Amino acid sequence: MKVEQIAVFLENRKGRLCKFAQVLYDANINIKGMYIADTTDYGILRVITNDNEKAVKVLKENGFNTTVTELIGFKVSDKPGEMHKVLKLLNDHNVDISYLYSYSEIGSNQAAILIKVEDNEFVSKLLIDNKVEPFIEK
Amino acid sequence: MIYDVKHETMSREELEVLQLERLKKIVHYVYEKVPFYKRKYDLAGFHPDMIKTLKDIQKIPFTEKSDLRDNYPYGLLAVPISKLKRIHASSGTSGKPTVVCYTEHDMEIWKDCCARVCGQAGLEPDDIVQVCFGYGLFTGALGMHQGAERIGAAVIPASAGNTERQVMLLKDLKATVLVSTPSYALRIAEIARKLGYDIKKDFSLRLGLFGSESSSEEMHAEIAKQLNIFTTDNYGLSEVIGPGVSGECYKKNGMHINEDHFYPELINSDTLEPVKPGEIGELVLTTLTKDGMPVIRYRTKDICTLDYSPCECGRTTVRMSKILGRSDDMLIIRGVNVFPSQIESVLMEIPEIGSQYEIIVTREGNMDKLEVRVEVADGSLLTDYKKLMDLHQKVQHNLRVILQIDALVKLVEPLSLKRFEGKANRVTDLRKKN
Ligand SMILES: [Zn+2]
């Protein structure tokens, strides 16, 4: 249920996002999911790749400040109310979500949702107990 | 070790007798030998015979950097050019450098004074000293080189640049002492880490002698931690002699000025009057013994304090504080005096940001804007956007406490700010003059 994500400090300056993608491309690393909020001067780019270990290495070599964080990943069906069901469950158990993003694969009738919470153990168990389908990275 | 016990531990009374005798002699000497000084003194109504006490030095007109520039290259020489043994030059901001000339006698004084600075710092004859100053016209490298040699140490004249190679030399040649600018010491630590070295295990360094740019206590603490060494500061300027004017002893409570050769005064840069004991002021130096190109009451533009109480190390010479700023570098932002060194000391206390920084001053309408750029060094900040915001606010808050004005703090990516191998130039003032 746990998914590793790389967080990258990114200045809001022309070409930086492109440079980031270039570094991964040059190392033949595939970006599976990516999230960045709009900010003024700087932001944290969150990304999941097919080879996080290598991605961290090449990013560091190219001067990017990175860290690896663990998220919780689960699947929801592509139907109204499915997302609400899980969020309500978390809310009922007082789980704070600091951020959330989705990771989707074309052709699937499900969406993978990734959330950042305080207590990964507790939330994993909670979701499994309530039969929420875990998302497992391939 | 105290290199020159006689002159470094003299009683104040003895020292003042020596200083007065030398002052009278040097003022008569320049009046006779250098037309520039005679003209200037005649015009100001000063005559060397007016020096009866040390206090009378205040009657002598100042010498400024522009005087050296205007008399480029040999106008201030007191000896025929044939008597010179060495010529150095400092980088000029307006094209022409300022030239400094040494006779055989001056070279001896210079070597002795640099040896004293090395001794003050704790350098010993069996040390291996790597000098990472740029060799050449710049006085720093050869000055400290000669001083270390005079103590009896082995010197590696590594010069500046190619930091990876510097790191390799430090390690392979087992250097025990590093001589460089403080910012370059941090650069060396950064590259050593990048190359995967464990500084404690792989290096033999124990001591650092840092000079040629001013640095805060915090920066020294940072270098001490990163390179696992004892750090000392030293001070000099090429117009006076180069390094060798003063240096810190192991007590680290000020830099002992070699007062028997360089007579110090502190003045208020605006009124040009002496400041009260203990107050901050601009350092003015008179070379008491040089015969090639003496300078009398030279305005260094460096701001510091002086402490005349005897030091626990046994030396009696006056101690100058670290340079708090340059009277030229002082930024006036919204009417408030700001020294870049104050900004540096705030930044050095915050471990999550890197040791490099940039200061940019602009004006929007009638409003001065101070921008400070720092690198985000700590990866753990990225788990949560809030941590970054907190850091941002902490930097901004700490700057406001010290500077009393608001600064716009910009967090930038690691390794994105300029690195300096010589003198660091971190301030850009984009306001139009006048
Ligand atoms: Zn001392």
Coordinates of C-alpha atoms and ligand atoms in Angstrom, one line a residue:
Chain A
M1 CA 0.0 0.0 0.0
K2 CA 3.0 2.3 0.5
V3 CA 4.3 4.1 -2.5
E4 CA 7.7 5.9 -2.6
Q5 CA 7.6 9.4 -4.0
I6 CA 10.5 11.8 -4.7
A7 CA 10.1 15.4 -3.6
V8 CA 12.2 17.9 -5.5
F9 CA 12.8 21.6 -4.6
L10 CA 12.1 23.6 -7.7
E11 CA 12.6 27.3 -8.2
N12 CA 9.9 29.0 -10.3
R13 CA 12.2 30.1 -13.0
K14 CA 12.1 29.5 -16.7
G15 CA 13.4 26.2 -17.8
R16 CA 13.8 24.5 -14.4
L17 CA 10.8 22.1 -14.9
C18 CA 12.1 21.3 -18.3
K19 CA 15.6 20.7 -17.0
F20 CA 14.2 18.4 -14.4
A21 CA 12.4 16.3 -17.0
Q22 CA 15.6 16.3 -19.2
V23 CA 17.7 14.9 -16.4
L24 CA 15.3 12.0 -16.0
Y25 CA 15.0 11.5 -19.7
D26 CA 18.8 11.4 -20.1
A27 CA 18.9 8.6 -17.5
N28 CA 16.2 6.8 -19.3
I29 CA 13.8 7.1 -16.3
N30 CA 10.0 7.1 -16.8
I31 CA 7.8 9.5 -14.9
K32 CA 4.7 7.7 -13.7
G33 CA 3.0 10.4 -11.8
M34 CA 3.7 14.0 -11.0
Y35 CA 2.3 16.8 -8.9
I36 CA 3.2 20.5 -8.4
A37 CA 1.0 23.3 -7.0
D38 CA 1.2 26.8 -8.3
T39 CA 3.5 28.9 -6.2
T40 CA 5.2 32.2 -6.5
D41 CA 9.0 31.8 -6.2
Y42 CA 9.5 28.1 -5.5
G43 CA 7.6 24.9 -5.0
I44 CA 7.9 21.2 -4.3
L45 CA 7.6 19.0 -7.2
R46 CA 6.4 15.5 -6.3
V47 CA 7.1 12.7 -8.7
I48 CA 6.9 8.9 -8.9
T49 CA 9.2 7.2 -11.4
N50 CA 9.9 3.7 -12.5
D51 CA 13.3 3.8 -10.8
N52 CA 13.3 6.1 -7.8
E53 CA 16.7 5.2 -6.6
K54 CA 18.4 6.0 -9.9
A55 CA 16.2 9.2 -10.2
V56 CA 17.4 10.5 -6.8
K57 CA 21.0 9.8 -7.8
V58 CA 20.9 11.6 -11.1
L59 CA 18.9 14.5 -9.7
K60 CA 21.4 15.0 -6.9
E61 CA 24.2 14.9 -9.4
N62 CA 22.5 17.7 -11.3
G63 CA 22.2 19.9 -8.3
F64 CA 18.6 19.2 -7.4
N65 CA 17.6 19.0 -3.7
T66 CA 15.5 15.9 -3.2
T67 CA 14.1 13.6 -0.6
V68 CA 12.1 10.4 -0.7
T69 CA 8.8 10.2 1.1
E70 CA 6.3 7.3 1.6
L71 CA 2.7 7.8 0.5
I72 CA -0.3 5.6 0.8
G73 CA -1.7 4.5 -2.6
F74 CA -5.1 3.0 -3.2
K75 CA -7.4 2.4 -6.1
V76 CA -10.9 3.7 -6.6
S77 CA -13.3 2.7 -9.4
D78 CA -14.1 5.3 -12.1
K79 CA -17.7 5.9 -10.8
P80 CA -19.4 8.7 -8.9
G81 CA -19.2 8.4 -5.1
E82 CA -16.2 6.0 -5.0
M83 CA -13.7 8.7 -4.0
H84 CA -16.2 10.1 -1.4
K85 CA -16.4 6.7 0.2
V86 CA -12.7 6.5 1.0
L87 CA -12.4 10.2 2.0
K88 CA -15.3 9.8 4.4
L89 CA -13.7 6.8 5.9
L90 CA -10.5 8.7 6.5
N91 CA -12.4 11.7 7.8
D92 CA -14.4 9.6 10.2
H93 CA -11.1 8.3 11.7
N94 CA -9.6 11.8 11.9
V95 CA -6.9 11.2 9.3
D96 CA -5.5 14.5 8.0
I97 CA -4.4 14.4 4.4
S98 CA -1.6 17.0 3.8
Y99 CA -1.9 16.5 0.0
L100 CA -3.4 14.1 -2.5
Y101 CA -2.9 13.4 -6.2
S102 CA -3.9 10.8 -8.6
Y103 CA -1.9 8.6 -10.8
S104 CA -3.7 7.2 -13.7
E105 CA -3.0 4.7 -16.4
I106 CA -4.8 5.1 -19.6
G107 CA -7.1 2.2 -20.4
S108 CA -7.9 1.4 -16.8
N109 CA -11.3 1.9 -15.3
Q110 CA -9.8 2.7 -12.0
A111 CA -7.8 5.7 -10.7
A112 CA -4.9 5.3 -8.4
I113 CA -4.9 7.9 -5.6
L114 CA -1.9 8.9 -3.5
I115 CA -2.2 10.6 -0.2
K116 CA 0.3 12.0 2.3
V117 CA -0.7 11.3 5.9
E118 CA 1.0 11.4 9.3
D119 CA 0.6 7.8 10.3
N120 CA 1.1 5.4 7.3
E121 CA 0.7 2.2 9.4
F122 CA -2.6 3.3 10.8
V123 CA -4.0 4.4 7.5
S124 CA -2.8 1.3 5.6
K125 CA -4.6 -0.9 8.1
L126 CA -7.7 1.2 8.1
L127 CA -8.0 1.0 4.3
I128 CA -7.3 -2.7 4.1
D129 CA -9.8 -3.4 6.9
N130 CA -12.4 -1.5 4.9
K131 CA -11.6 -3.4 1.7
V132 CA -10.2 -0.4 -0.2
E133 CA -8.1 -1.8 -3.0
P134 CA -4.4 -1.1 -2.5
F135 CA -2.4 0.4 -5.3
I136 CA 0.8 -1.5 -5.8
E137 CA 3.5 -0.1 -8.0
K138 CA 4.5 -2.3 -11.0
Chain B
M1 CA 54.4 30.1 19.4
I2 CA 55.3 33.8 19.9
Y3 CA 57.6 34.5 16.9
D4 CA 59.0 37.8 18.2
V5 CA 58.8 37.8 21.9
K6 CA 60.5 41.2 22.3
H7 CA 58.1 43.1 20.2
E8 CA 54.9 41.1 20.8
T9 CA 55.0 41.2 24.6
M10 CA 56.5 44.7 25.2
S11 CA 54.9 46.8 27.9
R12 CA 52.6 49.6 26.6
E13 CA 55.0 52.3 27.9
E14 CA 58.0 50.7 26.1
L15 CA 56.0 50.2 22.9
E16 CA 54.8 53.8 22.9
V17 CA 58.3 55.1 23.2
L18 CA 59.3 52.9 20.3
Q19 CA 56.3 54.0 18.2
L20 CA 56.9 57.7 18.8
E21 CA 60.5 57.4 17.9
R22 CA 59.6 55.6 14.7
L23 CA 56.7 57.9 13.9
K24 CA 58.9 61.0 14.1
K25 CA 61.5 59.3 11.9
I26 CA 59.0 58.1 9.2
V27 CA 57.2 61.4 8.9
H28 CA 60.4 63.3 8.5
Y29 CA 61.5 60.7 6.0
V30 CA 58.5 60.9 3.7
Y31 CA 58.5 64.7 4.0
E32 CA 62.1 64.7 2.6
K33 CA 61.8 61.9 0.1
V34 CA 58.3 62.0 -1.3
P35 CA 57.3 65.2 -3.0
F36 CA 53.6 64.2 -2.7
Y37 CA 53.7 64.2 1.1
K38 CA 55.7 67.5 1.3
R39 CA 53.2 69.2 -1.0
K40 CA 50.3 67.9 0.9
Y41 CA 51.7 68.7 4.3
D42 CA 52.8 72.2 3.4
L43 CA 49.4 72.9 2.0
A44 CA 47.8 71.7 5.2
G45 CA 50.2 73.7 7.4
F46 CA 51.7 70.6 8.9
H47 CA 55.4 70.1 9.6
P48 CA 57.0 66.9 10.9
D49 CA 58.5 68.8 13.8
M50 CA 55.0 69.2 15.1
I51 CA 55.1 65.5 16.2
K52 CA 55.9 65.7 20.0
T53 CA 53.6 62.9 21.3
L54 CA 51.8 60.0 19.6
K55 CA 48.6 62.0 19.8
D56 CA 50.1 64.6 17.5
I57 CA 49.6 62.0 14.7
Q58 CA 46.1 63.5 14.5
K59 CA 47.6 66.7 13.0
I60 CA 48.8 64.8 9.9
P61 CA 46.6 64.8 6.8
F62 CA 45.2 61.4 5.8
T63 CA 46.3 59.3 2.8
E64 CA 43.6 57.7 0.7
K65 CA 43.4 55.0 -1.9
S66 CA 42.8 57.7 -4.5
D67 CA 46.2 59.2 -3.6
L68 CA 47.8 55.8 -4.5
R69 CA 45.9 55.7 -7.7
D70 CA 46.7 59.3 -8.7
N71 CA 50.4 58.6 -8.2
Y72 CA 50.4 55.4 -10.2
P73 CA 52.8 53.7 -10.6
Y74 CA 55.8 55.1 -8.8
G75 CA 54.8 58.5 -7.5
L76 CA 54.8 57.6 -3.8
L77 CA 58.2 55.9 -3.8
A78 CA 60.7 57.1 -1.2
V79 CA 63.7 55.3 -2.8
P80 CA 65.1 55.0 -6.3
I81 CA 63.4 52.3 -8.4
S82 CA 66.7 50.4 -8.5
K83 CA 66.3 49.7 -4.7
L84 CA 63.1 47.7 -5.1
K85 CA 63.1 44.0 -4.6
R86 CA 59.4 43.2 -5.2
I87 CA 56.4 44.9 -6.8
H88 CA 52.8 43.8 -6.1
A89 CA 49.5 45.3 -7.2
S90 CA 46.0 45.2 -5.9
S91 CA 43.0 45.0 -8.2
G92 CA 41.7 48.4 -9.0
T93 CA 38.0 49.1 -9.5
S94 CA 38.7 51.9 -12.0
G95 CA 41.1 50.1 -14.4
K96 CA 44.5 50.9 -13.0
P97 CA 45.7 48.8 -10.1
T98 CA 47.3 50.3 -7.0
V99 CA 51.0 49.4 -7.0
V100 CA 52.9 48.4 -3.8
C101 CA 56.7 48.3 -3.7
Y102 CA 59.0 46.6 -1.3
T103 CA 62.8 47.2 -0.7
E104 CA 65.0 44.5 0.8
H105 CA 64.3 46.0 4.2
D106 CA 60.5 46.0 3.6
M107 CA 60.6 42.4 2.5
E108 CA 62.3 41.5 5.8
I109 CA 59.6 43.3 7.8
W110 CA 56.9 41.7 5.7
K111 CA 58.2 38.2 6.2
D112 CA 58.6 38.8 9.9
C113 CA 55.1 40.2 10.3
C114 CA 53.6 37.2 8.4
A115 CA 55.7 34.8 10.5
R116 CA 54.2 36.5 13.6
V117 CA 50.7 36.1 12.2
C118 CA 51.4 32.4 11.5
G119 CA 52.8 32.0 15.0
Q120 CA 49.8 33.7 16.5
A121 CA 47.5 31.3 14.7
G122 CA 49.5 28.4 16.1
L123 CA 51.5 27.3 13.1
E124 CA 54.5 25.1 14.0
P125 CA 57.7 24.3 12.2
D126 CA 56.6 20.8 11.4
D127 CA 53.4 21.8 9.7
I128 CA 52.6 21.3 6.0
V129 CA 50.9 24.4 4.8
Q130 CA 48.7 24.5 1.6
V131 CA 48.3 28.0 0.3
C132 CA 45.1 28.3 -1.8
F133 CA 45.4 32.0 -2.5
G134 CA 46.0 33.0 -6.1
Y135 CA 49.7 33.5 -6.6
G136 CA 50.7 36.5 -8.6
L137 CA 50.2 40.2 -8.1
F138 CA 48.0 39.6 -5.1
T139 CA 50.0 39.9 -1.9
G140 CA 48.0 37.3 0.1
A141 CA 49.6 34.2 -1.4
L142 CA 53.3 35.1 -1.3
G143 CA 52.9 37.0 2.0
M144 CA 51.6 34.0 3.9
H145 CA 53.9 31.7 2.0
Q146 CA 56.9 33.6 3.2
G147 CA 55.6 33.8 6.7
A148 CA 55.0 30.1 6.9
E149 CA 58.5 29.4 5.5
R150 CA 60.0 31.7 8.0
I151 CA 58.4 29.7 10.8
G152 CA 60.1 26.7 9.3
A153 CA 57.0 24.9 7.9
A154 CA 56.8 23.2 4.5
V155 CA 54.7 25.2 2.0
I156 CA 52.5 23.8 -0.9
P157 CA 52.0 26.7 -3.2
A158 CA 48.7 25.2 -4.6
S159 CA 47.3 28.6 -5.7
A160 CA 43.6 29.1 -6.4
G161 CA 41.3 27.2 -8.7
N162 CA 40.6 23.6 -9.7
T163 CA 39.1 22.7 -6.4
E164 CA 39.0 19.0 -7.0
R165 CA 42.8 19.0 -7.5
Q166 CA 43.2 21.1 -4.3
V167 CA 41.2 18.5 -2.4
M168 CA 43.4 15.8 -3.8
L169 CA 46.6 17.6 -2.8
L170 CA 45.3 18.4 0.7
K171 CA 44.6 14.7 1.2
D172 CA 47.6 13.1 -0.6
L173 CA 50.3 15.5 0.7
K174 CA 48.8 15.4 4.2
A175 CA 48.6 19.1 4.6
T176 CA 48.0 20.1 8.2
V177 CA 47.3 23.8 7.6
L178 CA 45.0 25.5 5.1
V179 CA 45.6 29.1 4.0
S180 CA 42.8 30.6 2.0
T181 CA 39.8 32.9 2.0
P182 CA 37.0 31.7 4.3
S183 CA 34.6 31.2 1.4
Y184 CA 37.1 29.1 -0.4
A185 CA 37.5 26.9 2.6
L186 CA 33.8 26.2 2.5
R187 CA 34.1 25.4 -1.2
I188 CA 36.9 22.9 -0.5
A189 CA 34.7 21.2 2.1
E190 CA 31.8 21.1 -0.3
I191 CA 33.9 19.5 -3.1
A192 CA 35.5 17.1 -0.7
R193 CA 32.1 15.9 0.4
K194 CA 30.9 15.7 -3.2
L195 CA 34.0 13.5 -4.0
G196 CA 32.9 11.2 -1.2
Y197 CA 35.7 11.9 1.3
D198 CA 35.3 11.6 5.1
I199 CA 37.1 14.8 6.1
K200 CA 37.9 13.5 9.6
K201 CA 39.4 10.3 8.4
D202 CA 40.9 11.2 5.0
F203 CA 42.6 14.5 5.8
S204 CA 45.3 15.6 8.1
L205 CA 44.1 19.2 8.5
R206 CA 44.2 20.7 11.9
L207 CA 44.4 24.5 11.4
G208 CA 43.1 27.2 9.1
L209 CA 44.5 30.7 8.5
F210 CA 41.8 32.7 6.7
G211 CA 42.1 36.2 5.3
S212 CA 41.7 38.6 2.4
E213 CA 37.9 38.8 3.0
S214 CA 36.0 39.5 6.2
S215 CA 34.1 36.7 7.8
S216 CA 31.8 36.3 10.7
E217 CA 32.3 34.1 13.9
E218 CA 29.5 32.0 12.5
M219 CA 31.2 31.4 9.2
H220 CA 34.3 30.4 11.2
A221 CA 32.3 28.0 13.3
E222 CA 30.8 26.5 10.1
I223 CA 34.3 26.0 8.5
A224 CA 35.6 24.6 11.8
K225 CA 32.8 22.1 11.8
Q226 CA 32.9 21.1 8.1
L227 CA 36.7 20.8 7.9
N228 CA 37.3 19.7 11.5
I229 CA 40.0 22.3 12.1
F230 CA 40.8 25.2 14.4
T231 CA 40.2 28.4 12.4
T232 CA 41.9 31.8 12.7
D233 CA 41.3 35.1 11.0
N234 CA 44.1 37.4 9.8
Y235 CA 44.1 40.8 8.3
G236 CA 46.2 42.9 6.0
L237 CA 45.9 45.1 3.0
S238 CA 48.4 45.5 0.1
E239 CA 48.5 49.3 0.3
V240 CA 50.0 48.9 3.8
I241 CA 52.0 45.7 3.3
G242 CA 49.7 42.8 2.5
P243 CA 49.0 40.1 5.0
G244 CA 51.0 40.6 8.3
V245 CA 49.2 43.6 9.7
S246 CA 47.3 41.5 12.3
G247 CA 46.1 38.0 13.1
E248 CA 44.2 36.0 15.7
C249 CA 45.8 34.0 18.4
Y250 CA 44.4 30.8 19.9
K251 CA 42.3 32.8 22.3
K252 CA 40.3 34.1 19.3
N253 CA 39.4 37.4 20.9
G254 CA 40.6 39.8 18.3
M255 CA 43.5 40.1 15.8
H256 CA 46.9 41.2 17.3
I257 CA 48.2 44.2 15.3
N258 CA 51.9 44.3 14.8
E259 CA 51.9 47.7 16.3
D260 CA 55.6 48.3 16.3
H261 CA 55.3 48.4 12.5
F262 CA 51.8 49.5 11.9
Y263 CA 50.3 52.3 14.1
P264 CA 46.5 52.0 14.3
E265 CA 43.9 54.7 14.9
L266 CA 40.1 54.5 14.7
I267 CA 38.2 57.4 13.3
N268 CA 34.6 58.3 12.5
S269 CA 34.3 58.1 8.7
D270 CA 32.1 61.2 8.5
T271 CA 33.7 63.6 11.0
L272 CA 37.2 62.1 10.6
E273 CA 37.6 62.6 14.4
P274 CA 39.0 59.8 16.6
V275 CA 36.2 57.6 18.1
K276 CA 36.0 57.1 21.9
P277 CA 37.7 54.0 23.3
G278 CA 35.7 50.8 22.6
E279 CA 33.6 52.4 19.9
I280 CA 33.3 51.2 16.3
G281 CA 35.3 53.2 13.8
E282 CA 37.3 53.1 10.5
L283 CA 40.8 51.8 10.9
V284 CA 43.6 54.1 9.9
L285 CA 47.1 52.7 9.6
T286 CA 50.6 54.3 9.5
T287 CA 53.6 52.2 8.4
L288 CA 56.2 53.1 11.0
T289 CA 59.2 51.2 9.5
K290 CA 58.8 50.6 5.7
D291 CA 61.2 52.6 3.6
G292 CA 60.2 51.8 0.0
M293 CA 56.7 53.2 -0.1
P294 CA 55.5 54.2 3.4
V295 CA 51.9 55.2 3.9
I296 CA 51.0 57.7 6.6
R297 CA 47.5 57.7 8.1
Y298 CA 46.1 55.5 5.4
R299 CA 42.3 55.2 5.5
T300 CA 41.6 51.5 5.2
K301 CA 37.8 52.0 5.0
D302 CA 37.6 48.9 7.2
I303 CA 35.3 49.2 10.2
C304 CA 36.3 47.5 13.5
T305 CA 36.9 48.1 17.2
L306 CA 40.2 48.1 19.1
D307 CA 40.9 46.4 22.5
Y308 CA 44.1 47.5 24.3
S309 CA 43.8 45.1 27.3
P310 CA 46.6 42.5 27.4
C311 CA 45.6 39.1 26.0
E312 CA 45.7 35.8 27.8
C313 CA 48.1 34.5 25.2
G314 CA 50.8 36.7 26.6
R315 CA 50.9 39.3 23.8
T316 CA 50.5 42.9 24.8
T317 CA 49.7 44.2 21.3
V318 CA 46.3 45.8 20.6
R319 CA 43.6 43.5 19.2
M320 CA 41.3 44.6 16.4
S321 CA 37.9 43.0 16.1
K322 CA 36.9 41.2 13.0
I323 CA 36.1 43.6 10.2
L324 CA 32.4 44.5 10.8
G325 CA 32.1 46.0 7.3
R326 CA 33.7 48.4 4.8
S327 CA 32.7 52.0 5.1
D328 CA 32.3 51.7 1.4
D329 CA 30.2 48.5 1.6
M330 CA 27.8 49.9 4.1
L331 CA 24.4 49.8 2.4
I332 CA 22.0 52.5 3.4
I333 CA 18.6 50.9 3.0
R334 CA 15.5 52.9 3.8
G335 CA 17.7 55.1 5.9
V336 CA 19.1 52.2 8.0
N337 CA 22.8 51.2 7.9
V338 CA 23.2 47.6 6.9
F339 CA 26.5 45.7 6.7
P340 CA 26.6 42.6 4.5
S341 CA 28.5 40.9 7.4
Q342 CA 25.4 41.3 9.6
I343 CA 23.3 39.4 7.0
E344 CA 26.0 36.8 6.8
S345 CA 26.0 36.2 10.5
V346 CA 22.2 35.7 10.5
L347 CA 22.3 33.2 7.6
M348 CA 25.2 31.2 9.1
E349 CA 23.1 30.4 12.2
I350 CA 20.4 28.6 10.2
P351 CA 21.6 25.1 9.4
E352 CA 18.9 24.3 6.8
I353 CA 20.3 26.8 4.3
G354 CA 23.7 26.5 2.5
S355 CA 26.7 28.7 3.2
Q356 CA 26.5 30.7 0.0
Y357 CA 24.2 33.7 -0.3
E358 CA 23.6 36.8 -2.5
I359 CA 22.4 40.2 -1.6
I360 CA 20.6 42.4 -4.1
V361 CA 19.5 45.9 -3.5
T362 CA 17.0 47.6 -5.9
R363 CA 14.8 50.7 -5.8
E364 CA 11.2 50.7 -6.7
G365 CA 9.9 54.2 -6.8
N366 CA 11.3 55.8 -3.7
M367 CA 11.5 52.5 -1.9
D368 CA 14.7 50.5 -1.4
K369 CA 14.3 46.8 -1.7
L370 CA 16.7 44.3 0.0
E371 CA 16.6 40.8 -1.5
V372 CA 18.6 38.0 0.1
R373 CA 19.0 34.7 -1.8
V374 CA 19.9 31.5 0.0
E375 CA 20.1 27.9 -1.0
V376 CA 17.8 25.3 0.4
A377 CA 20.4 22.7 1.6
D378 CA 18.3 20.3 3.7
G379 CA 16.3 17.6 1.9
S380 CA 14.1 16.8 4.9
L381 CA 12.4 20.2 4.3
L382 CA 10.7 18.8 1.2
T383 CA 8.4 16.3 2.9
D384 CA 6.1 19.1 3.7
Y385 CA 5.5 22.5 2.0
K386 CA 4.9 24.0 5.4
K387 CA 8.4 23.2 6.5
L388 CA 9.7 25.3 3.6
M389 CA 7.4 28.1 4.4
D390 CA 8.5 28.0 8.1
L391 CA 12.2 28.1 7.0
H392 CA 11.4 31.1 4.7
Q393 CA 9.7 32.9 7.6
K394 CA 12.5 32.1 10.0
V395 CA 15.1 33.5 7.7
Q396 CA 13.0 36.6 7.1
H397 CA 12.3 37.0 10.9
N398 CA 15.9 36.6 12.0
L399 CA 17.0 39.1 9.4
R400 CA 14.4 41.6 10.6
V401 CA 15.6 41.2 14.2
I402 CA 19.2 42.0 13.4
L403 CA 18.8 44.5 10.6
Q404 CA 15.6 46.3 11.8
I405 CA 14.3 46.3 8.3
D406 CA 12.4 43.8 6.2
A407 CA 14.3 41.8 3.6
L408 CA 12.7 39.8 0.8
V409 CA 14.1 36.3 1.2
K410 CA 14.4 34.0 -1.9
L411 CA 14.9 30.3 -1.5
V412 CA 16.8 29.0 -4.4
E413 CA 18.1 25.6 -5.5
P414 CA 21.3 24.1 -4.1
L415 CA 24.5 25.0 -6.1
S416 CA 22.6 27.7 -8.0
L417 CA 24.4 30.7 -6.5
K418 CA 27.8 32.0 -7.6
R419 CA 30.8 30.3 -6.0
F420 CA 33.9 32.3 -5.4
E421 CA 37.5 31.1 -5.5
G422 CA 39.1 34.4 -4.5
K423 CA 37.4 37.4 -2.8
A424 CA 33.7 36.8 -2.6
N425 CA 31.5 39.5 -4.1
R426 CA 28.0 38.8 -2.9
V427 CA 26.4 42.2 -3.0
T428 CA 24.8 43.7 -6.0
D429 CA 23.5 47.3 -5.6
L430 CA 21.3 48.1 -8.6
R431 CA 20.1 51.5 -7.3
K432 CA 21.2 54.4 -9.4
K433 CA 23.7 56.6 -7.6
N434 CA 22.2 60.0 -6.8
Ligands
ZN1 ZN 46.3 36.8 22.1

